[in-house]
One Martini backbone bead per residue (centre of mass of N, CA, C, O) as a GRO file, in nm:
protein
   84
    1MET     BB    1   6.225   6.642  -1.943
    2LEU     BB    2   5.999   6.853  -1.905
    3ASP     BB    3   6.153   7.088  -2.030
    4PHE     BB    4   6.186   6.971  -2.311
    5LEU     BB    5   5.883   6.931  -2.376
    6SER     BB    6   5.804   7.225  -2.337
    7GLY     BB    7   5.989   7.333  -2.561
    8ALA     BB    8   5.865   7.168  -2.792
    9ILE     BB    9   5.582   7.287  -2.769
   10THR     BB   10   5.662   7.578  -2.814
   11LEU     BB   11   5.783   7.532  -3.095
   12GLY     BB   12   5.523   7.427  -3.224
   13PHE     BB   13   5.357   7.682  -3.187
   14ALA     BB   14   5.548   7.872  -3.342
   15ALA     BB   15   5.540   7.719  -3.612
   16ALA     BB   16   5.236   7.740  -3.656
   17GLY     BB   17   5.232   8.049  -3.661
   18LEU     BB   18   5.414   8.075  -3.914
   19PHE     BB   19   5.233   7.927  -4.111
   20PHE     BB   20   4.988   8.120  -4.079
   21LEU     BB   21   5.145   8.371  -4.168
   22ARG     BB   22   5.199   8.271  -4.453
   23PHE     BB   23   4.903   8.241  -4.537
   24TRP     BB   24   4.832   8.538  -4.489
   25SER     BB   25   5.037   8.661  -4.697
   26ARG     BB   26   4.887   8.527  -4.942
   27THR     BB   27   4.559   8.596  -4.869
   28ARG     BB   28   4.459   8.801  -4.636
   29ASP     BB   29   4.334   8.627  -4.414
   30SER     BB   30   4.226   8.675  -4.091
   31LEU     BB   31   4.219   8.383  -3.986
   32PHE     BB   32   4.526   8.329  -4.002
   33LEU     BB   33   4.612   8.552  -3.808
   34ALA     BB   34   4.456   8.445  -3.564
   35PHE     BB   35   4.605   8.175  -3.548
   36ALA     BB   36   4.886   8.289  -3.506
   37ILE     BB   37   4.828   8.438  -3.244
   38ALA     BB   38   4.720   8.195  -3.085
   39PHE     BB   39   4.979   8.019  -3.101
   40TRP     BB   40   5.163   8.225  -2.959
   41LEU     BB   41   5.006   8.229  -2.695
   42LEU     BB   42   5.040   7.928  -2.635
   43GLY     BB   43   5.349   7.937  -2.628
   44LEU     BB   44   5.374   8.145  -2.403
   45ASN     BB   45   5.224   7.982  -2.195
   46GLN     BB   46   5.417   7.738  -2.189
   47ALA     BB   47   5.676   7.892  -2.115
   48LEU     BB   48   5.575   8.030  -1.852
   49LEU     BB   49   5.504   7.777  -1.698
   50ARG     BB   50   5.799   7.672  -1.684
   51LEU     BB   51   5.948   7.927  -1.575
   52ALA     BB   52   5.746   7.967  -1.317
   53ASP     BB   53   5.655   7.700  -1.187
   54ILE     BB   54   5.347   7.609  -1.230
   55PRO     BB   55   5.140   7.355  -1.125
   56VAL     BB   56   4.853   7.515  -1.166
   57GLU     BB   57   4.704   7.657  -1.429
   58GLU     BB   58   4.397   7.721  -1.348
   59ARG     BB   59   4.511   7.915  -1.091
   60SER     BB   60   4.628   8.118  -1.293
   61TRP     BB   61   4.696   8.390  -1.505
   62LEU     BB   62   4.780   8.210  -1.757
   63TYR     BB   63   4.495   8.120  -1.842
   64LEU     BB   64   4.428   8.383  -2.002
   65LEU     BB   65   4.593   8.317  -2.254
   66ARG     BB   66   4.429   8.073  -2.341
   67LEU     BB   67   4.159   8.219  -2.352
   68ALA     BB   68   4.245   8.425  -2.568
   69ALA     BB   69   4.314   8.228  -2.793
   70PHE     BB   70   4.030   8.091  -2.815
   71SER     BB   71   3.875   8.354  -2.860
   72ILE     BB   72   4.006   8.435  -3.125
   73ILE     BB   73   3.913   8.188  -3.281
   74LEU     BB   74   3.608   8.211  -3.238
   75ILE     BB   75   3.571   8.500  -3.354
   76SER     BB   76   3.695   8.449  -3.637
   77VAL     BB   77   3.500   8.226  -3.723
   78TRP     BB   78   3.243   8.387  -3.688
   79ASN     BB   79   3.324   8.617  -3.882
   80LYS     BB   80   3.360   8.440  -4.134
   81ASN     BB   81   3.063   8.324  -4.138
   82ARG     BB   82   2.913   8.597  -4.150
   83ARG     BB   83   3.026   8.692  -4.436
   84SER     BB   84   2.935   8.409  -4.604
   0.00000   0.00000   0.00000
């Protein structure tokens, strides 16, 4: 059951990334591209956690993927607000 839920979460992250990629292709706003990349990183993180069977995420190198995803979001939001 846990494998199924992990796969569903991964699929959700991938789908969200595709939606943001579609918004980016319409508007060419870099914020949407950053969100797409961040959601794909979160999906990759979730998939690798399940495949590698790591019990504690915070103590593994996979936590860096999550940190990178949220850093991309924070930097892109900051950059967007700085320009406007």
